[in-house]
Structure formats: C-alpha cells, structure tokens
PDB file of C-alpha atoms and ligand atoms in Angstrom:
ATOM      1  CA  MET A  28     -78.086  -2.183  80.445  1.00  0.00           C
ATOM      2  CA  SER A  29     -78.537   0.328  77.532  1.00  0.00           C
ATOM      3  CA  ASP A  30     -81.883  -0.138  75.388  1.00  0.00           C
ATOM      4  CA  ILE A  31     -79.773   0.099  72.131  1.00  0.00           C
ATOM      5  CA  ARG A  32     -76.604  -1.984  71.377  1.00  0.00           C
ATOM      6  CA  ILE A  33     -73.980  -0.666  68.991  1.00  0.00           C
ATOM      7  CA  GLU A  34     -71.488  -2.551  67.072  1.00  0.00           C
ATOM      8  CA  VAL A  35     -69.244  -1.318  64.316  1.00  0.00           C
ATOM      9  CA  LYS A  36     -67.327  -4.034  62.308  1.00  0.00           C
ATOM     10  CA  ASP A  37     -66.137  -3.869  58.541  1.00  0.00           C
ATOM     11  CA  ARG A  38     -67.750  -0.461  58.026  1.00  0.00           C
ATOM     12  CA  ILE A  39     -71.177  -1.749  59.064  1.00  0.00           C
ATOM     13  CA  GLN A  40     -72.892   0.159  62.123  1.00  0.00           C
ATOM     14  CA  LYS A  41     -75.171  -2.601  63.441  1.00  0.00           C
ATOM     15  CA  ILE A  42     -77.812  -1.056  65.911  1.00  0.00           C
ATOM     16  CA  THR A  43     -79.693  -3.718  67.838  1.00  0.00           C
ATOM     17  CA  LEU A  44     -82.764  -2.474  69.572  1.00  0.00           C
ATOM     18  CA  ASN A  45     -82.289  -4.236  73.192  1.00  0.00           C
ATOM     19  CA  ARG A  46     -85.659  -4.038  75.076  1.00  0.00           C
ATOM     20  CA  ALA A  47     -86.606  -7.453  74.461  1.00  0.00           C
ATOM     21  CA  ASP A  48     -89.135  -7.435  77.482  1.00  0.00           C
ATOM     22  CA  LYS A  49     -91.165  -4.716  75.726  1.00  0.00           C
ATOM     23  CA  LYS A  50     -90.761  -6.432  72.283  1.00  0.00           C
ATOM     24  CA  ASN A  51     -88.366  -3.597  71.794  1.00  0.00           C
ATOM     25  CA  ALA A  52     -90.843  -0.726  71.774  1.00  0.00           C
ATOM     26  CA  LEU A  53     -89.253   2.484  71.094  1.00  0.00           C
ATOM     27  CA  THR A  54     -89.057   4.919  74.067  1.00  0.00           C
ATOM     28  CA  ARG A  55     -88.398   8.717  73.622  1.00  0.00           C
ATOM     29  CA  ALA A  56     -84.878   8.252  74.733  1.00  0.00           C
ATOM     30  CA  MET A  57     -84.241   5.405  72.078  1.00  0.00           C
ATOM     31  CA  TYR A  58     -85.581   7.733  69.419  1.00  0.00           C
ATOM     32  CA  ASP A  59     -83.110  10.403  70.241  1.00  0.00           C
ATOM     33  CA  GLU A  60     -80.432   7.630  70.538  1.00  0.00           C
ATOM     34  CA  LEU A  61     -81.022   6.483  67.098  1.00  0.00           C
ATOM     35  CA  CYS A  62     -81.189  10.093  65.794  1.00  0.00           C
ATOM     36  CA  ALA A  63     -77.744  10.831  66.966  1.00  0.00           C
ATOM     37  CA  LEU A  64     -76.278   7.409  65.624  1.00  0.00           C
ATOM     38  CA  LEU A  65     -77.749   7.726  62.296  1.00  0.00           C
ATOM     39  CA  ARG A  66     -76.568  11.581  62.025  1.00  0.00           C
ATOM     40  CA  ASP A  67     -73.094  10.369  63.372  1.00  0.00           C
ATOM     41  CA  ALA A  68     -72.617   7.467  60.583  1.00  0.00           C
ATOM     42  CA  ASP A  69     -73.177  10.261  58.128  1.00  0.00           C
ATOM     43  CA  GLU A  70     -70.061  11.929  59.220  1.00  0.00           C
ATOM     44  CA  LYS A  71     -67.638   9.121  60.106  1.00  0.00           C
ATOM     45  CA  ASN A  72     -65.210   7.812  57.824  1.00  0.00           C
ATOM     46  CA  ASP A  73     -65.047   4.026  59.083  1.00  0.00           C
ATOM     47  CA  ILE A  74     -68.904   3.653  58.773  1.00  0.00           C
ATOM     48  CA  ALA A  75     -70.288   2.821  55.134  1.00  0.00           C
ATOM     49  CA  LEU A  76     -73.897   1.936  56.431  1.00  0.00           C
ATOM     50  CA  THR A  77     -76.440   1.288  59.442  1.00  0.00           C
ATOM     51  CA  LEU A  78     -78.138  -2.072  59.901  1.00  0.00           C
ATOM     52  CA  ILE A  79     -80.910  -2.168  62.319  1.00  0.00           C
ATOM     53  CA  THR A  80     -82.504  -5.100  63.895  1.00  0.00           C
ATOM     54  CA  GLY A  81     -83.835  -6.289  67.125  1.00  0.00           C
ATOM     55  CA  SER A  82     -83.077  -8.353  70.055  1.00  0.00           C
ATOM     56  CA  GLY A  83     -84.770 -11.499  71.477  1.00  0.00           C
ATOM     57  CA  GLY A  84     -86.805 -12.434  68.358  1.00  0.00           C
ATOM     58  CA  SER A  85     -88.633  -9.200  67.885  1.00  0.00           C
ATOM     59  CA  PHE A  86     -87.721  -6.299  65.504  1.00  0.00           C
ATOM     60  CA  THR A  87     -89.959  -3.825  67.337  1.00  0.00           C
ATOM     61  CA  SER A  88     -93.390  -3.374  68.651  1.00  0.00           C
ATOM     62  CA  GLY A  89     -93.348   0.321  67.360  1.00  0.00           C
ATOM     63  CA  ASN A  90     -93.802   3.320  69.697  1.00  0.00           C
ATOM     64  CA  ASP A  91     -93.909   2.548  73.376  1.00  0.00           C
ATOM     65  CA  LEU A  92     -97.713   2.836  73.917  1.00  0.00           C
ATOM     66  CA  MET A  93     -96.996   3.865  77.575  1.00  0.00           C
ATOM     67  CA  ASP A  94     -94.951   6.782  76.443  1.00  0.00           C
ATOM     68  CA  PHE A  95     -97.825   7.683  74.106  1.00  0.00           C
ATOM     69  CA  MET A  96    -100.388   7.746  76.984  1.00  0.00           C
ATOM     70  CA  GLN A  97     -98.041   9.734  79.679  1.00  0.00           C
ATOM     71  CA  GLU A  98     -95.791  11.858  77.586  1.00  0.00           C
ATOM     72  CA  PRO A  99     -97.478  12.004  73.926  1.00  0.00           C
ATOM     73  CA  PRO A 100     -95.796  14.153  71.328  1.00  0.00           C
ATOM     74  CA  THR A 101     -96.975  17.665  71.246  1.00  0.00           C
ATOM     75  CA  SER A 102     -95.203  19.009  68.222  1.00  0.00           C
ATOM     76  CA  LEU A 103     -93.685  17.655  65.254  1.00  0.00           C
ATOM     77  CA  ASP A 104     -90.343  18.351  67.097  1.00  0.00           C
ATOM     78  CA  SER A 105     -90.770  15.716  69.203  1.00  0.00           C
ATOM     79  CA  PRO A 106     -88.420  12.796  69.822  1.00  0.00           C
ATOM     80  CA  VAL A 107     -90.510  10.592  67.236  1.00  0.00           C
ATOM     81  CA  GLY A 108     -90.895  13.484  64.883  1.00  0.00           C
ATOM     82  CA  ARG A 109     -87.185  14.233  64.996  1.00  0.00           C
ATOM     83  CA  PHE A 110     -86.555  10.460  64.068  1.00  0.00           C
ATOM     84  CA  LEU A 111     -88.856  10.504  61.349  1.00  0.00           C
ATOM     85  CA  HIS A 112     -87.189  13.532  59.696  1.00  0.00           C
ATOM     86  CA  THR A 113     -83.554  12.047  60.448  1.00  0.00           C
ATOM     87  CA  LEU A 114     -84.822   9.062  58.454  1.00  0.00           C
ATOM     88  CA  ILE A 115     -85.491  11.067  55.270  1.00  0.00           C
ATOM     89  CA  ALA A 116     -82.364  13.138  55.827  1.00  0.00           C
ATOM     90  CA  ILE A 117     -79.340  10.829  56.103  1.00  0.00           C
ATOM     91  CA  ASP A 118     -76.958  10.247  53.197  1.00  0.00           C
ATOM     92  CA  LYS A 119     -75.735   6.829  53.974  1.00  0.00           C
ATOM     93  CA  PRO A 120     -77.830   3.473  53.590  1.00  0.00           C
ATOM     94  CA  LEU A 121     -80.016   2.274  56.037  1.00  0.00           C
ATOM     95  CA  VAL A 122     -80.560  -1.608  55.719  1.00  0.00           C
ATOM     96  CA  ALA A 123     -83.390  -3.421  58.088  1.00  0.00           C
ATOM     97  CA  ALA A 124     -82.532  -6.852  59.226  1.00  0.00           C
ATOM     98  CA  VAL A 125     -86.243  -7.998  60.497  1.00  0.00           C
ATOM     99  CA  ASN A 126     -86.237 -10.711  62.985  1.00  0.00           C
ATOM    100  CA  GLY A 127     -89.625 -11.012  64.172  1.00  0.00           C
ATOM    101  CA  PRO A 128     -92.650  -8.741  64.823  1.00  0.00           C
ATOM    102  CA  ALA A 129     -92.443  -5.505  63.253  1.00  0.00           C
ATOM    103  CA  VAL A 130     -95.308  -3.357  64.210  1.00  0.00           C
ATOM    104  CA  GLY A 131     -96.199   0.283  63.840  1.00  0.00           C
ATOM    105  CA  ILE A 132     -93.179   2.248  62.931  1.00  0.00           C
ATOM    106  CA  GLY A 133     -91.368  -1.267  63.108  1.00  0.00           C
ATOM    107  CA  ALA A 134     -93.080  -1.643  60.022  1.00  0.00           C
ATOM    108  CA  THR A 135     -93.215   2.006  58.423  1.00  0.00           C
ATOM    109  CA  ILE A 136     -89.489   2.458  58.906  1.00  0.00           C
ATOM    110  CA  ILE A 137     -89.091  -0.261  56.039  1.00  0.00           C
ATOM    111  CA  GLY A 138     -90.296   2.395  53.477  1.00  0.00           C
ATOM    112  CA  HIS A 139     -87.139   4.371  54.606  1.00  0.00           C
ATOM    113  CA  CYS A 140     -84.742   1.484  54.058  1.00  0.00           C
ATOM    114  CA  ASP A 141     -82.603   1.134  51.173  1.00  0.00           C
ATOM    115  CA  ALA A 142     -82.921  -2.445  51.686  1.00  0.00           C
ATOM    116  CA  ALA A 143     -84.916  -4.729  53.904  1.00  0.00           C
ATOM    117  CA  TYR A 144     -84.483  -8.372  54.868  1.00  0.00           C
ATOM    118  CA  ALA A 145     -86.726 -10.404  56.916  1.00  0.00           C
ATOM    119  CA  THR A 146     -86.756 -14.026  58.626  1.00  0.00           C
ATOM    120  CA  THR A 147     -89.234 -16.211  57.053  1.00  0.00           C
ATOM    121  CA  SER A 148     -90.906 -16.274  60.418  1.00  0.00           C
ATOM    122  CA  SER A 149     -91.260 -12.503  60.865  1.00  0.00           C
ATOM    123  CA  TRP A 150     -94.502 -10.457  60.537  1.00  0.00           C
ATOM    124  CA  PHE A 151     -95.419  -7.030  59.736  1.00  0.00           C
ATOM    125  CA  GLN A 152     -98.656  -5.012  61.160  1.00  0.00           C
ATOM    126  CA  LEU A 153     -99.837  -1.642  60.533  1.00  0.00           C
ATOM    127  CA  PRO A 154    -102.434  -1.395  63.294  1.00  0.00           C
ATOM    128  CA  PHE A 155    -102.956   2.587  63.469  1.00  0.00           C
ATOM    129  CA  VAL A 156    -106.935   2.329  62.899  1.00  0.00           C
ATOM    130  CA  ASN A 157    -106.969  -0.540  65.738  1.00  0.00           C
ATOM    131  CA  LEU A 158    -105.077   2.168  67.984  1.00  0.00           C
ATOM    132  CA  GLY A 159    -107.356   5.158  67.041  1.00  0.00           C
ATOM    133  CA  LEU A 160    -104.621   6.545  65.136  1.00  0.00           C
ATOM    134  CA  VAL A 161    -103.521   7.275  61.751  1.00  0.00           C
ATOM    135  CA  PRO A 162    -100.448   5.917  59.778  1.00  0.00           C
ATOM    136  CA  GLU A 163     -97.089   7.943  60.062  1.00  0.00           C
ATOM    137  CA  ALA A 164     -93.753   7.993  58.386  1.00  0.00           C
ATOM    138  CA  GLY A 165     -95.307   8.983  55.124  1.00  0.00           C
ATOM    139  CA  ALA A 166     -97.185   5.621  54.733  1.00  0.00           C
ATOM    140  CA  THR A 167    -100.284   7.189  53.904  1.00  0.00           C
ATOM    141  CA  HIS A 168     -98.115   7.988  50.517  1.00  0.00           C
ATOM    142  CA  TRP A 169     -95.539   5.755  49.862  1.00  0.00           C
ATOM    143  CA  LEU A 170     -97.263   2.347  50.800  1.00  0.00           C
ATOM    144  CA  ALA A 171     -99.908   2.641  48.077  1.00  0.00           C
ATOM    145  CA  GLU A 172     -96.817   3.402  45.632  1.00  0.00           C
ATOM    146  CA  MET A 173     -94.697   0.339  46.781  1.00  0.00           C
ATOM    147  CA  VAL A 174     -97.206  -2.379  47.106  1.00  0.00           C
ATOM    148  CA  GLY A 175    -100.336  -1.042  44.866  1.00  0.00           C
ATOM    149  CA  SER A 176    -103.364   0.781  46.389  1.00  0.00           C
ATOM    150  CA  ALA A 177    -105.479  -2.267  46.574  1.00  0.00           C
ATOM    151  CA  LYS A 178    -102.834  -3.998  49.264  1.00  0.00           C
ATOM    152  CA  ALA A 179    -102.127  -0.851  50.840  1.00  0.00           C
ATOM    153  CA  GLY A 180    -105.540  -0.265  51.723  1.00  0.00           C
ATOM    154  CA  ASP A 181    -106.138  -3.733  53.080  1.00  0.00           C
ATOM    155  CA  TRP A 182    -102.973  -3.275  55.063  1.00  0.00           C
ATOM    156  CA  LEU A 183    -103.681   0.051  56.845  1.00  0.00           C
ATOM    157  CA  MET A 184    -107.527  -0.635  57.100  1.00  0.00           C
ATOM    158  CA  THR A 185    -107.683  -4.184  58.604  1.00  0.00           C
ATOM    159  CA  GLY A 186    -104.369  -3.603  60.736  1.00  0.00           C
ATOM    160  CA  ARG A 187    -103.844  -7.193  59.918  1.00  0.00           C
ATOM    161  CA  LYS A 188    -100.416  -9.267  60.220  1.00  0.00           C
ATOM    162  CA  ILE A 189     -98.615  -9.649  57.084  1.00  0.00           C
ATOM    163  CA  THR A 190     -96.206 -12.426  56.733  1.00  0.00           C
ATOM    164  CA  ALA A 191     -92.795 -12.122  55.618  1.00  0.00           C
ATOM    165  CA  THR A 192     -93.661 -13.788  52.253  1.00  0.00           C
ATOM    166  CA  GLU A 193     -96.568 -11.626  51.312  1.00  0.00           C
ATOM    167  CA  ALA A 194     -94.460  -8.834  52.307  1.00  0.00           C
ATOM    168  CA  LEU A 195     -91.732  -9.966  49.684  1.00  0.00           C
ATOM    169  CA  GLU A 196     -94.089 -10.899  46.996  1.00  0.00           C
ATOM    170  CA  SER A 197     -95.774  -7.218  47.697  1.00  0.00           C
ATOM    171  CA  GLY A 198     -92.482  -5.473  47.038  1.00  0.00           C
ATOM    172  CA  LEU A 199     -92.034  -4.348  50.926  1.00  0.00           C
ATOM    173  CA  LEU A 200     -89.038  -6.505  51.547  1.00  0.00           C
ATOM    174  CA  SER A 201     -85.651  -6.952  49.372  1.00  0.00           C
ATOM    175  CA  ASP A 202     -85.320 -10.638  50.214  1.00  0.00           C
ATOM    176  CA  VAL A 203     -86.501 -13.252  52.902  1.00  0.00           C
ATOM    177  CA  PHE A 204     -83.795 -15.722  54.427  1.00  0.00           C
ATOM    178  CA  ASP A 205     -84.242 -18.791  56.678  1.00  0.00           C
ATOM    179  CA  ASP A 206     -84.215 -17.946  60.464  1.00  0.00           C
ATOM    180  CA  ASP A 207     -81.405 -20.200  60.669  1.00  0.00           C
ATOM    181  CA  SER A 208     -78.937 -18.701  58.353  1.00  0.00           C
ATOM    182  CA  PHE A 209     -80.585 -15.064  58.557  1.00  0.00           C
ATOM    183  CA  GLU A 210     -77.673 -13.212  60.229  1.00  0.00           C
ATOM    184  CA  GLU A 211     -75.064 -14.746  57.862  1.00  0.00           C
ATOM    185  CA  SER A 212     -77.341 -13.862  54.654  1.00  0.00           C
ATOM    186  CA  VAL A 213     -77.998 -10.241  55.800  1.00  0.00           C
ATOM    187  CA  ILE A 214     -74.316  -9.597  56.642  1.00  0.00           C
ATOM    188  CA  LYS A 215     -73.270 -10.911  53.389  1.00  0.00           C
ATOM    189  CA  ARG A 216     -75.484  -8.594  51.525  1.00  0.00           C
ATOM    190  CA  ALA A 217     -74.767  -5.700  53.667  1.00  0.00           C
ATOM    191  CA  THR A 218     -70.689  -6.379  53.277  1.00  0.00           C
ATOM    192  CA  MET A 219     -71.426  -6.037  49.545  1.00  0.00           C
ATOM    193  CA  ILE A 220     -72.809  -2.572  50.169  1.00  0.00           C
ATOM    194  CA  ALA A 221     -70.153  -1.808  52.507  1.00  0.00           C
ATOM    195  CA  SER A 222     -67.712  -2.769  49.767  1.00  0.00           C
ATOM    196  CA  ALA A 223     -68.736  -0.815  46.973  1.00  0.00           C
ATOM    197  CA  ALA A 224     -67.267   2.855  46.222  1.00  0.00           C
ATOM    198  CA  PRO A 225     -68.601   4.940  48.928  1.00  0.00           C
ATOM    199  CA  ASP A 226     -69.359   8.334  46.788  1.00  0.00           C
ATOM    200  CA  SER A 227     -71.423   6.002  44.252  1.00  0.00           C
ATOM    201  CA  ILE A 228     -73.386   4.544  47.025  1.00  0.00           C
ATOM    202  CA  ARG A 229     -74.080   7.968  48.729  1.00  0.00           C
ATOM    203  CA  VAL A 230     -74.917   9.592  45.060  1.00  0.00           C
ATOM    204  CA  THR A 231     -77.204   6.565  44.357  1.00  0.00           C
ATOM    205  CA  LYS A 232     -79.206   6.886  47.056  1.00  0.00           C
ATOM    206  CA  ARG A 233     -79.597  10.558  46.577  1.00  0.00           C
ATOM    207  CA  LEU A 234     -80.607   9.972  43.299  1.00  0.00           C
ATOM    208  CA  MET A 235     -83.218   7.410  44.236  1.00  0.00           C
ATOM    209  CA  ARG A 236     -84.566   9.273  47.398  1.00  0.00           C
ATOM    210  CA  HIS A 237     -84.616  13.135  46.747  1.00  0.00           C
ATOM    211  CA  ARG A 238     -88.000  13.434  44.993  1.00  0.00           C
ATOM    212  CA  PHE A 239     -89.214  11.154  47.767  1.00  0.00           C
ATOM    213  CA  ARG A 240     -87.623  13.207  50.443  1.00  0.00           C
ATOM    214  CA  ASP A 241     -89.465  16.346  49.310  1.00  0.00           C
ATOM    215  CA  ALA A 242     -92.768  14.734  48.993  1.00  0.00           C
ATOM    216  CA  MET A 243     -92.367  13.008  52.437  1.00  0.00           C
ATOM    217  CA  LYS A 244     -91.832  16.481  54.540  1.00  0.00           C
ATOM    218  CA  SER A 245     -95.239  17.606  53.819  1.00  0.00           C
ATOM    219  CA  VAL A 246     -97.092  14.373  53.903  1.00  0.00           C
ATOM    220  CA  MET A 247     -95.014  13.519  57.333  1.00  0.00           C
ATOM    221  CA  SER A 248     -96.127  17.006  58.644  1.00  0.00           C
ATOM    222  CA  GLU A 249     -99.815  16.316  57.623  1.00  0.00           C
ATOM    223  CA  GLU A 250     -99.751  12.916  59.121  1.00  0.00           C
ATOM    224  CA  GLY A 251     -98.132  14.086  62.230  1.00  0.00           C
ATOM    225  CA  GLU A 252    -100.323  16.933  63.044  1.00  0.00           C
ATOM    226  CA  ILE A 253    -103.526  14.392  62.768  1.00  0.00           C
ATOM    227  CA  PHE A 254    -101.740  11.674  64.633  1.00  0.00           C
ATOM    228  CA  MET A 255    -100.936  13.924  67.639  1.00  0.00           C
ATOM    229  CA  LYS A 256    -104.504  15.214  67.690  1.00  0.00           C
ATOM    230  CA  LYS A 257    -105.706  11.750  67.920  1.00  0.00           C
ATOM    231  CA  LEU A 258    -103.572  10.582  70.443  1.00  0.00           C
ATOM    232  CA  ASN A 259    -105.629  12.410  72.852  1.00  0.00           C
ATOM    233  CA  GLY A 260    -108.874  11.418  71.437  1.00  0.00           C
ATOM    234  CA  PRO A 261    -111.280   9.236  72.579  1.00  0.00           C
ATOM    235  CA  GLU A 262    -110.662   6.037  70.171  1.00  0.00           C
ATOM    236  CA  ALA A 263    -106.803   6.320  71.040  1.00  0.00           C
ATOM    237  CA  GLN A 264    -107.318   6.565  74.842  1.00  0.00           C
ATOM    238  CA  GLU A 265    -109.758   3.544  74.579  1.00  0.00           C
ATOM    239  CA  ALA A 266    -107.538   1.287  72.431  1.00  0.00           C
ATOM    240  CA  MET A 267    -104.484   2.265  74.513  1.00  0.00           C
ATOM    241  CA  GLY A 268    -106.241   1.712  77.727  1.00  0.00           C
ATOM    242  CA  ALA A 269    -107.579  -1.679  76.353  1.00  0.00           C
ATOM    243  CA  PHE A 270    -104.042  -2.700  75.505  1.00  0.00           C
ATOM    244  CA  PHE A 271    -102.454  -2.502  78.858  1.00  0.00           C
ATOM    245  CA  GLU A 272    -105.917  -4.106  80.552  1.00  0.00           C
ATOM    246  CA  LYS A 273    -105.272  -6.967  78.110  1.00  0.00           C
ATOM    247  CA  ARG A 274    -108.762  -6.559  76.836  1.00  0.00           C
ATOM    248  CA  LYS A 275    -110.114  -5.630  73.042  1.00  0.00           C
ATOM    249  CA  PRO A 276    -110.947  -2.296  72.434  1.00  0.00           C
ATOM    250  CA  ASN A 277    -114.702  -1.113  72.107  1.00  0.00           C
ATOM    251  CA  PHE A 278    -114.872   1.863  69.795  1.00  0.00           C
ATOM    252  CA  TRP A 279    -118.539   1.571  69.377  1.00  0.00           C
ATOM    253  CA  LYS A 280    -119.775   2.052  73.012  1.00  0.00           C
TER     254      LYS A 280
HETATM  255  N1  COA B 327     -95.508  -0.205  74.059  1.00  0.00           N
HETATM  256  C1  COA B 327     -95.283  -0.640  75.257  1.00  0.00           C
HETATM  257  N2  COA B 327     -95.293  -1.855  75.645  1.00  0.00           N
HETATM  258  C2  COA B 327     -95.349  -2.888  74.859  1.00  0.00           C
HETATM  259  C3  COA B 327     -95.433  -2.618  73.453  1.00  0.00           C
HETATM  260  C4  COA B 327     -95.462  -1.185  72.966  1.00  0.00           C
HETATM  261  N3  COA B 327     -95.686  -1.084  71.524  1.00  0.00           N
HETATM  262  N4  COA B 327     -95.535  -3.958  72.821  1.00  0.00           N
HETATM  263  C5  COA B 327     -95.280  -4.703  73.805  1.00  0.00           C
HETATM  264  N5  COA B 327     -95.209  -4.052  75.136  1.00  0.00           N
HETATM  265  C6  COA B 327     -95.010  -4.898  76.326  1.00  0.00           C
HETATM  266  C7  COA B 327     -96.365  -5.597  76.761  1.00  0.00           C
HETATM  267  O1  COA B 327     -96.941  -4.670  77.480  1.00  0.00           O
HETATM  268  C8  COA B 327     -95.769  -6.744  77.919  1.00  0.00           C
HETATM  269  O2  COA B 327     -95.462  -6.003  78.844  1.00  0.00           O
HETATM  270  P1  COA B 327     -95.793  -6.994  80.222  1.00  0.00           P
HETATM  271  O3  COA B 327     -94.815  -8.142  80.258  1.00  0.00           O
HETATM  272  O4  COA B 327     -95.119  -5.692  81.346  1.00  0.00           O
HETATM  273  O5  COA B 327     -97.207  -7.320  80.448  1.00  0.00           O
HETATM  274  C9  COA B 327     -94.691  -7.112  76.767  1.00  0.00           C
HETATM  275  O6  COA B 327     -94.022  -5.977  76.323  1.00  0.00           O
HETATM  276  C10 COA B 327     -94.694  -8.019  76.050  1.00  0.00           C
HETATM  277  O7  COA B 327     -95.883  -7.978  75.190  1.00  0.00           O
HETATM  278  P2  COA B 327     -97.179  -9.127  74.997  1.00  0.00           P
HETATM  279  O8  COA B 327     -98.037  -8.394  74.117  1.00  0.00           O
HETATM  280  O9  COA B 327     -97.355 -10.005  76.018  1.00  0.00           O
HETATM  281  O10 COA B 327     -96.217 -10.108  73.903  1.00  0.00           O
HETATM  282  P3  COA B 327     -97.041 -10.935  72.851  1.00  0.00           P
HETATM  283  O11 COA B 327     -95.719 -11.847  72.280  1.00  0.00           O
HETATM  284  O12 COA B 327     -98.090 -11.530  73.250  1.00  0.00           O
HETATM  285  O13 COA B 327     -97.346  -9.681  71.543  1.00  0.00           O
HETATM  286  C11 COA B 327     -96.901  -8.005  69.962  1.00  0.00           C
HETATM  287  C12 COA B 327     -96.336  -9.164  71.022  1.00  0.00           C
HETATM  288  C13 COA B 327     -95.925  -6.973  69.466  1.00  0.00           C
HETATM  289  C14 COA B 327     -97.991  -8.461  69.220  1.00  0.00           C
HETATM  290  C15 COA B 327     -97.681  -7.285  71.104  1.00  0.00           C
HETATM  291  O14 COA B 327     -97.163  -6.949  72.329  1.00  0.00           O
HETATM  292  C16 COA B 327     -98.335  -5.816  70.635  1.00  0.00           C
HETATM  293  O15 COA B 327     -99.417  -5.912  69.737  1.00  0.00           O
HETATM  294  N6  COA B 327     -98.045  -4.590  70.967  1.00  0.00           N
HETATM  295  C17 COA B 327     -98.184  -3.193  70.611  1.00  0.00           C
HETATM  296  C18 COA B 327     -97.997  -3.034  69.004  1.00  0.00           C
HETATM  297  C19 COA B 327     -98.464  -1.513  68.851  1.00  0.00           C
HETATM  298  O16 COA B 327     -99.705  -1.376  68.905  1.00  0.00           O
HETATM  299  N7  COA B 327     -97.587  -0.626  68.442  1.00  0.00           N
HETATM  300  C20 COA B 327     -97.961   0.371  68.515  1.00  0.00           C
HETATM  301  C21 COA B 327     -97.853   1.118  67.213  1.00  0.00           C
HETATM  302  S1  COA B 327     -98.428   2.846  66.941  1.00  0.00           S
END
C-alpha cells in the first residue's frame, strides 16, 4: 500500500498521509511524492486546492527519524528541502486538516497553509531543541509573527505539547471542530474555497504571500544549513538514538 493516498473530488485534491504504524512520519519518498502532487495541482484545471490530512488518528509525527539517522539531508536540494521550497512556491491553496498529533514539520507546515483546521483532541509539538536541532520551514521567523514572540519562544524552547485550543487561541489555526463532525466541517470550508472564482483565489493567495515567500527563502536557507550540521552533531545523535531506544536523551553527560 502506498504511503500517500490521493482522492480528487469536487475540485479538492485530498492527500492522506498513510503510514499510520509510524504515526505518518514523512520519508524521503513521501516528500518527493508530495512535491509532485502539489506542483501538479497548480497545473490541473480540475483541482482548486489541496487538502492534507493523516490516517489512523495522527496528522504526522514529522520527518522520519530513521531517515534522518541513515540518510540525513546533505544539501538544501534534498527531498525535505525541495518540499519546503514547494510549499512557498505553489499558487493554489493548501489547507490542513489536522486530525491528531502534529509534530515537527507536521506543525511547521501550518505556517504555509492558507487555512488550517484541527480536531479538538489534536495537538502540536515543535520539539527541535529536544532533538538537538533547530526549527525549520521558516518557523524561527513566521511563528513569532503569527502567535507573538512570547508564545513562539515558549513553544520552540520548551518543545511542549500545544493543545488545539491553545493553537486556535494563539492564531496558529483557522478553526477547531469536534472530532465527530471534523471531516464534514472541513469539507464544507474547503468546498467554499473550491467554489470561489479561481483566479481571485490565486491572486489573493499571491497578494497575501509574496512578501512572506521572499523572506522565507533566506530564512529557510539559513535554518537549513544549520539544521543539516546539527543533524550530524552529538546532541541530535543522542536524541535520535534515545528515541529508538525508548529512553530519555541525556545531553549533559
Ligand atoms: N520517525 C520514525 N519513526 C517514528 C516517528 C518518526 N518521526 N514517530 C513515530 N515513529 C514510530 C515509533 O518508532 C514507533 O515504531 P515501533 O512501533 O516500530 O516502535 C511507532 O512509530 C509508533 O510510535 P510511538 O512513539 O510508539 O507512538 P506514541 O503514540 O507513543 O507517540 C508520538 C506518538 C508522535 C508522540 C511519538 O512517536 C513521537 O514523539 N515521535 C517522534 C516525533 C519527532 O520527534 N519528530 C521529528 C521532528 S523533526
């Protein structure tokens, strides 16, 4: 079975991350497939927007940590690097339907979505400092603009879990819906976007995002270079080893 499920209906391209046994952790192959799907959507007349969600009660646990250990990115032109650049390049709306834990890039993708909805039981986590890493996807820049620097500092430096309610009240999310009615509520909103005048939607997205895109390119490059160095460093090696050994990392040996 593929690690990504795709369904196109009523001009909505629904992408479901389909690796539930690993909490939908994103592999290099999945990033490549996501890039192709997002780029293709821009070209296709029968797609108005992309909706991204997860399977098995998780959104995504972020980058696959085994991939990070075995095949760490060595240039900004890696699968994850290309995915991040695709997020800032696409013209059609990207909507997140967060249906469970959203960790690492599962949380930072939200800054690149045009609307983001979550179930009441979902939660977010930006655990980069607990992995011996630094934030990515431009989050060192846009998160403070979105939720305020006091919140952003707390979220990025404690790596604690953030409930959907806190994320909504802080401005990270567009709306939160009950778990039971979530799919129906999200499809209703996505259908509103997919029914609007397509050129107006495209130009609105461009007007809202083009300054952000320019700023993001340099922030993401700076973050990416440091991230790659730190991935091979002793703190990240200890943290990832600890994850798979199911123990707490010890950074103060
Ligand atoms: N990369 C690789 N494997 C992962 C993973 C990831 N990011 N997240 C989860 N998994 C695997 C676990 O190793 C486990 O595999 P196993 O069944 O072979 O032991 C399986 O998915 C289930 O995960 P588990 O931790 O047992 O589930 P949980 O419900 O207790 O916790 C999370 C869920 C998401 C809180 C927890 O898995 C987690 O913190 N994952 C890492 C998140 C992370 O640090 N992401 C990288 C950010 S840069």
